[in-house]
Short mmCIF file of C-alpha atoms in Angstrom, two decimals:
data_model
loop_
_atom_site.label_atom_id
_atom_site.label_comp_id
_atom_site.label_asym_id
_atom_site.label_seq_id
_atom_site.Cartn_x
_atom_site.Cartn_y
_atom_site.Cartn_z
CA UNK A 1 -94.63 -23.24 83.06
CA UNK A 2 -93.48 -25.46 80.25
CA UNK A 3 -96.02 -27.71 78.53
CA UNK A 4 -94.19 -30.75 77.18
CA UNK A 5 -95.03 -32.22 73.78
CA UNK A 6 -92.49 -34.77 72.62
CA UNK A 7 -88.98 -36.15 72.85
CA UNK A 8 -87.08 -35.88 69.56
CA UNK A 9 -83.49 -36.51 68.43
CA UNK A 10 -81.04 -33.83 69.56
CA UNK A 11 -80.43 -32.78 65.96
CA UNK A 12 -84.12 -32.53 64.99
CA UNK A 13 -85.11 -29.45 63.04
CA UNK A 14 -86.92 -26.92 65.27
CA UNK A 15 -90.69 -27.06 64.59
CA UNK A 16 -92.24 -24.04 62.89
CA UNK A 17 -95.45 -24.45 64.83
CA UNK A 18 -97.43 -22.93 67.64
CA UNK A 19 -98.71 -24.80 70.65
CA UNK A 20 -102.02 -25.05 72.50
CA UNK A 21 -101.68 -21.56 73.95
CA UNK A 22 -100.59 -19.95 70.71
CA UNK A 23 -96.91 -19.61 71.65
CA UNK A 24 -94.16 -20.81 69.37
CA UNK A 25 -92.92 -24.33 70.15
CA UNK A 26 -89.34 -24.45 71.37
CA UNK A 27 -86.76 -27.22 71.37
CA UNK A 28 -84.72 -27.74 74.55
CA UNK A 29 -81.69 -29.73 73.50
CA UNK A 30 -79.48 -32.19 75.34
CA UNK A 31 -76.58 -34.14 73.92
CA UNK A 32 -78.57 -37.15 72.67
CA UNK A 33 -82.18 -36.00 72.64
CA UNK A 34 -84.32 -32.89 72.86
CA UNK A 35 -87.74 -32.00 74.24
CA UNK A 36 -90.30 -29.90 72.39
CA UNK A 37 -92.06 -27.51 74.77
CA UNK A 38 -94.32 -24.48 74.85
CA UNK A 39 -93.65 -21.85 77.50
CA UNK A 40 -96.85 -20.38 78.84
CA UNK A 41 -98.16 -18.79 82.00
CA UNK A 42 -101.63 -20.17 81.31
CA UNK A 43 -103.06 -23.23 83.05
CA UNK A 44 -104.84 -26.02 81.30
CA UNK A 45 -108.53 -26.70 81.27
CA UNK A 46 -107.72 -30.28 80.25
CA UNK A 47 -110.89 -30.49 78.20
CA UNK A 48 -111.57 -32.89 75.37
CA UNK A 49 -110.95 -30.02 72.95
CA UNK A 50 -107.51 -29.37 74.46
CA UNK A 51 -106.66 -33.06 74.33
CA UNK A 52 -107.71 -33.17 70.70
CA UNK A 53 -105.76 -30.02 69.80
CA UNK A 54 -102.68 -31.41 71.57
CA UNK A 55 -103.08 -34.70 69.68
CA UNK A 56 -103.28 -32.87 66.37
CA UNK A 57 -100.07 -30.95 67.16
CA UNK A 58 -98.32 -34.23 68.05
CA UNK A 59 -99.51 -35.88 64.81
CA UNK A 60 -98.31 -32.86 62.87
CA UNK A 61 -94.89 -32.94 64.55
CA UNK A 62 -94.60 -36.67 63.86
CA UNK A 63 -94.68 -36.00 60.12
CA UNK A 64 -91.37 -34.13 60.37
CA UNK A 65 -89.28 -36.17 62.82
CA UNK A 66 -89.12 -39.40 64.76
CA UNK A 67 -90.45 -38.76 68.23
CA UNK A 68 -91.72 -40.09 71.53
CA UNK A 69 -94.95 -38.30 72.41
CA UNK A 70 -95.20 -37.11 76.02
CA UNK A 71 -98.40 -37.94 77.87
CA UNK A 72 -100.88 -35.08 77.98
CA UNK A 73 -100.95 -33.02 80.12
CA UNK A 74 -97.42 -32.77 81.51
CA UNK A 75 -96.06 -29.41 82.64
CA UNK A 76 -92.77 -28.62 84.33
CA UNK A 77 -92.14 -25.37 86.17
CA UNK A 78 -89.06 -24.17 84.28
CA UNK A 79 -86.62 -24.67 81.47
CA UNK A 80 -84.06 -26.02 83.94
CA UNK A 81 -86.55 -28.63 85.18
CA UNK A 82 -87.05 -29.81 81.58
CA UNK A 83 -83.30 -29.94 81.11
CA UNK A 84 -82.90 -31.99 84.29
CA UNK A 85 -85.48 -34.54 83.04
CA UNK A 86 -83.75 -34.60 79.69
CA UNK A 87 -80.33 -35.25 81.19
CA UNK A 88 -81.71 -37.99 83.43
CA UNK A 89 -83.46 -39.85 80.59
CA UNK A 90 -81.90 -38.93 77.28
CA UNK A 91 -79.80 -42.07 76.84
CA UNK A 92 -82.86 -44.32 77.16
CA UNK A 93 -84.99 -41.97 75.07
CA UNK A 94 -82.39 -41.82 72.30
CA UNK A 95 -82.19 -45.62 72.26
CA UNK A 96 -85.95 -45.90 71.90
CA UNK A 97 -86.06 -43.17 69.25
CA UNK A 98 -83.58 -45.17 67.18
CA UNK A 99 -85.58 -48.38 67.64
CA UNK A 100 -88.81 -46.67 66.60
CA UNK A 101 -87.49 -44.75 63.61
CA UNK A 102 -89.76 -45.36 60.62
CA UNK A 103 -92.43 -47.09 62.72
CA UNK A 104 -95.98 -46.04 63.50
CA UNK A 105 -98.83 -47.23 65.69
CA UNK A 106 -102.13 -48.53 64.40
CA UNK A 107 -105.06 -49.64 66.54
CA UNK A 108 -107.19 -52.60 65.54
CA UNK A 109 -110.74 -52.93 66.87
CA UNK A 110 -112.40 -56.25 66.26
CA UNK A 111 -115.48 -57.96 67.55
CA UNK A 112 -117.82 -60.74 66.61
CA UNK A 113 -121.59 -60.69 67.01
CA UNK A 114 -121.50 -64.11 68.69
CA UNK A 115 -119.08 -62.87 71.35
CA UNK A 116 -121.24 -59.82 71.98
CA UNK A 117 -124.21 -62.11 72.56
CA UNK A 118 -122.22 -64.11 75.13
CA UNK A 119 -121.09 -60.94 76.86
CA UNK A 120 -124.63 -59.60 77.01
CA UNK A 121 -125.85 -62.84 78.55
CA UNK A 122 -123.26 -62.60 81.33
CA UNK A 123 -125.82 -60.90 83.54
CA UNK A 124 -128.41 -63.67 83.03
CA UNK A 125 -128.88 -66.09 85.89
CA UNK A 126 -126.63 -66.06 88.91
CA UNK A 127 -123.87 -67.93 90.70
CA UNK A 128 -122.41 -70.74 88.61
CA UNK A 129 -124.13 -69.56 85.42
CA UNK A 130 -122.65 -66.12 85.81
CA UNK A 131 -119.14 -67.48 86.37
CA UNK A 132 -119.35 -69.89 83.45
CA UNK A 133 -120.61 -67.18 81.10
CA UNK A 134 -117.95 -64.79 82.32
CA UNK A 135 -115.21 -67.39 81.80
CA UNK A 136 -116.51 -68.14 78.30
CA UNK A 137 -116.48 -64.45 77.42
CA UNK A 138 -112.92 -64.01 78.72
CA UNK A 139 -111.68 -67.11 76.89
CA UNK A 140 -113.29 -65.93 73.67
CA UNK A 141 -111.67 -62.54 74.03
CA UNK A 142 -108.26 -64.14 74.67
CA UNK A 143 -108.74 -66.36 71.63
CA UNK A 144 -109.58 -63.31 69.51
CA UNK A 145 -106.46 -61.51 70.72
CA UNK A 146 -104.34 -64.54 69.82
CA UNK A 147 -106.01 -64.93 66.42
CA UNK A 148 -105.63 -61.28 65.42
CA UNK A 149 -102.08 -61.10 66.79
CA UNK A 150 -101.19 -64.08 64.60
CA UNK A 151 -102.99 -62.52 61.63
CA UNK A 152 -100.87 -59.34 61.76
CA UNK A 153 -97.66 -60.91 63.08
CA UNK A 154 -95.85 -60.58 59.73
CA UNK A 155 -96.04 -56.78 59.88
CA UNK A 156 -95.87 -55.98 63.57
CA UNK A 157 -92.82 -55.42 65.79
CA UNK A 158 -94.78 -55.21 69.04
CA UNK A 159 -98.41 -55.58 70.05
CA UNK A 160 -100.15 -54.17 73.11
CA UNK A 161 -103.64 -55.14 74.24
CA UNK A 162 -105.70 -52.04 75.02
CA UNK A 163 -108.89 -51.89 77.01
CA UNK A 164 -111.80 -52.27 74.59
CA UNK A 165 -115.34 -50.92 74.70
CA UNK A 166 -116.32 -54.26 73.19
CA UNK A 167 -114.48 -57.07 71.45
CA UNK A 168 -110.72 -56.58 71.37
CA UNK A 169 -108.49 -53.58 70.76
CA UNK A 170 -104.84 -54.00 69.88
CA UNK A 171 -102.16 -51.36 69.41
CA UNK A 172 -99.63 -52.55 66.83
CA UNK A 173 -96.18 -51.16 66.11
CA UNK A 174 -95.77 -51.28 62.34
CA UNK A 175 -93.34 -50.00 59.74
CA UNK A 176 -94.90 -47.05 57.89
CA UNK A 177 -94.65 -48.97 54.62
CA UNK A 178 -96.50 -52.01 56.02
CA UNK A 179 -99.63 -50.21 57.20
CA UNK A 180 -101.59 -50.87 53.95
CA UNK A 181 -100.84 -54.62 54.07
CA UNK A 182 -101.94 -54.82 57.70
CA UNK A 183 -105.17 -53.00 56.84
CA UNK A 184 -105.81 -55.40 53.95
CA UNK A 185 -105.22 -58.42 56.19
CA UNK A 186 -107.69 -57.13 58.76
CA UNK A 187 -110.28 -56.42 56.05
CA UNK A 188 -109.85 -59.95 54.67
CA UNK A 189 -110.26 -61.36 58.21
CA UNK A 190 -113.45 -59.36 58.65
CA UNK A 191 -114.94 -60.52 55.37
CA UNK A 192 -114.13 -64.19 56.01
CA UNK A 193 -117.06 -64.63 58.41
CA UNK A 194 -120.36 -62.80 58.73
CA UNK A 195 -120.89 -61.02 62.03
CA UNK A 196 -117.27 -59.93 62.26
CA UNK A 197 -116.48 -56.24 62.43
CA UNK A 198 -113.05 -54.67 62.36
CA UNK A 199 -111.75 -51.12 62.18
CA UNK A 200 -108.13 -50.04 61.91
CA UNK A 201 -107.30 -46.52 63.06
CA UNK A 202 -104.03 -44.69 62.45
CA UNK A 203 -101.23 -44.62 61.61
CA UNK A 204 -100.53 -42.63 64.77
CA UNK A 205 -97.35 -41.54 66.54
CA UNK A 206 -96.09 -44.37 68.75
CA UNK A 207 -98.09 -43.45 71.86
CA UNK A 208 -98.29 -47.01 73.20
CA UNK A 209 -94.68 -48.00 72.58
CA UNK A 210 -92.54 -45.30 74.13
CA UNK A 211 -90.69 -47.84 76.21
CA UNK A 212 -91.96 -47.64 79.79
CA UNK A 213 -95.07 -49.71 79.24
CA UNK A 214 -95.50 -53.43 79.07
CA UNK A 215 -96.01 -54.97 75.65
CA UNK A 216 -97.23 -58.42 74.76
CA UNK A 217 -96.52 -60.92 72.05
CA UNK A 218 -93.55 -61.22 69.69
CA UNK B 1 -124.64 -49.43 56.07
CA UNK B 2 -123.92 -46.63 53.60
CA UNK B 3 -120.37 -45.61 52.77
CA UNK B 4 -120.94 -42.24 54.40
CA UNK B 5 -122.21 -43.80 57.62
CA UNK B 6 -119.32 -46.28 57.65
CA UNK B 7 -116.78 -43.49 57.12
CA UNK B 8 -118.32 -41.47 59.95
CA UNK B 9 -118.07 -44.46 62.23
CA UNK B 10 -114.41 -45.03 61.34
CA UNK B 11 -113.67 -41.35 61.94
CA UNK B 12 -115.31 -41.52 65.35
CA UNK B 13 -113.28 -44.59 66.24
CA UNK B 14 -110.11 -42.82 65.10
CA UNK B 15 -110.85 -39.74 67.19
CA UNK B 16 -111.55 -41.80 70.31
CA UNK B 17 -108.36 -43.81 69.77
CA UNK B 18 -106.29 -40.69 69.29
CA UNK B 19 -107.51 -38.96 72.44
CA UNK B 20 -107.34 -42.19 74.43
CA UNK B 21 -103.70 -42.67 73.43
CA UNK B 22 -102.74 -39.01 74.03
CA UNK B 23 -103.86 -39.21 77.66
CA UNK B 24 -103.21 -42.93 78.23
CA UNK B 25 -99.96 -43.43 76.31
CA UNK B 26 -96.76 -41.50 75.79
CA UNK B 27 -93.72 -40.81 77.93
CA UNK B 28 -94.61 -40.32 81.59
CA UNK B 29 -92.70 -37.59 83.40
CA UNK B 30 -93.41 -36.40 86.89
CA UNK B 31 -94.94 -33.03 86.21
CA UNK B 32 -97.11 -30.29 87.59
CA UNK B 33 -100.41 -29.24 86.12
CA UNK B 34 -102.64 -26.31 86.88
CA UNK B 35 -106.18 -27.02 85.83
CA UNK B 36 -108.42 -24.04 85.33
CA UNK B 37 -111.87 -23.09 84.15
CA UNK B 38 -112.75 -19.81 82.47
CA UNK B 39 -109.29 -18.40 83.04
CA UNK B 40 -109.29 -19.13 86.78
CA UNK B 41 -106.75 -21.63 88.07
CA UNK B 42 -108.64 -24.07 90.23
CA UNK B 43 -106.45 -27.00 91.10
CA UNK B 44 -102.72 -27.48 91.28
CA UNK B 45 -101.74 -31.08 90.87
CA UNK B 46 -98.27 -32.48 91.31
CA UNK B 47 -99.00 -35.93 90.05
CA UNK B 48 -97.46 -38.46 87.74
CA UNK B 49 -100.72 -38.87 85.95
CA UNK B 50 -103.51 -36.35 85.95
CA UNK B 51 -105.75 -37.39 83.12
CA UNK B 52 -106.25 -41.03 82.27
CA UNK B 53 -108.80 -43.06 80.40
CA UNK B 54 -111.57 -44.13 82.79
CA UNK B 55 -110.72 -47.81 82.35
CA UNK B 56 -107.14 -47.17 83.55
CA UNK B 57 -108.45 -45.45 86.66
CA UNK B 58 -110.93 -48.27 87.29
CA UNK B 59 -108.09 -50.76 86.96
CA UNK B 60 -105.89 -48.83 89.40
CA UNK B 61 -108.70 -48.60 91.93
CA UNK B 62 -109.39 -52.32 91.62
CA UNK B 63 -105.69 -53.13 92.09
CA UNK B 64 -105.56 -50.84 95.13
CA UNK B 65 -108.54 -52.59 96.66
CA UNK B 66 -107.00 -55.99 96.00
CA UNK B 67 -103.70 -55.06 97.64
CA UNK B 68 -105.38 -53.36 100.64
#
């Protein structure tokens, strides 16, 4: 079985790394793009530790080449199956690789104490009260998404709204060089009003912007 | 909050984001996965998506119910 890691340009330098199962990573090349794989007879346990180890390998690979990460865990039965996928998709993948060259993903978490209070009161009462509170919470969240999207608009190429634990969570596609300015803008936004909290994670490989998922804004 | 506590919190957020994106983002290819425990292969899955963040699964279930 072949465990798939990432799509890279056809002329990418072969990685000098080992995969999850300790085997050397290989590059299966097409004309326009290539796929980095690890051949292994072992199955996956798909644990958090494996997910984390896979993520670390992807982040490591992303420091050496532009790439489209492949969702974990994806395994194909043979080299020829990987090649078939590559041939079917390499034109679109190459196009996206070119568009994403020099870009990274950062994730912004933001929430306000006031909004949390409204969300926590959603369960109070019943019927009309519940619906009104719920609508207020949703409107506040939408307003926060719009506000933060506008705040970081100068540095972002695409924005995707991710499911948050609380508040809002936005994946932003940003030029590598612009990540510090985006972080500074978010910090300034946080400090402008008490009760606001914001965290920026990344820069990560472009997990949320590989091209087959819907994006918002811009 | 102390700097150390704040840094820990940011690291935790980063780790959750990273794992969430690894299993919830990226190129989707129809693949096969053999899941195993303690070296024994337990389940063979020929699915588009095997692992997903819980919220994605909840969303899919809700959409399925709505369209049923």
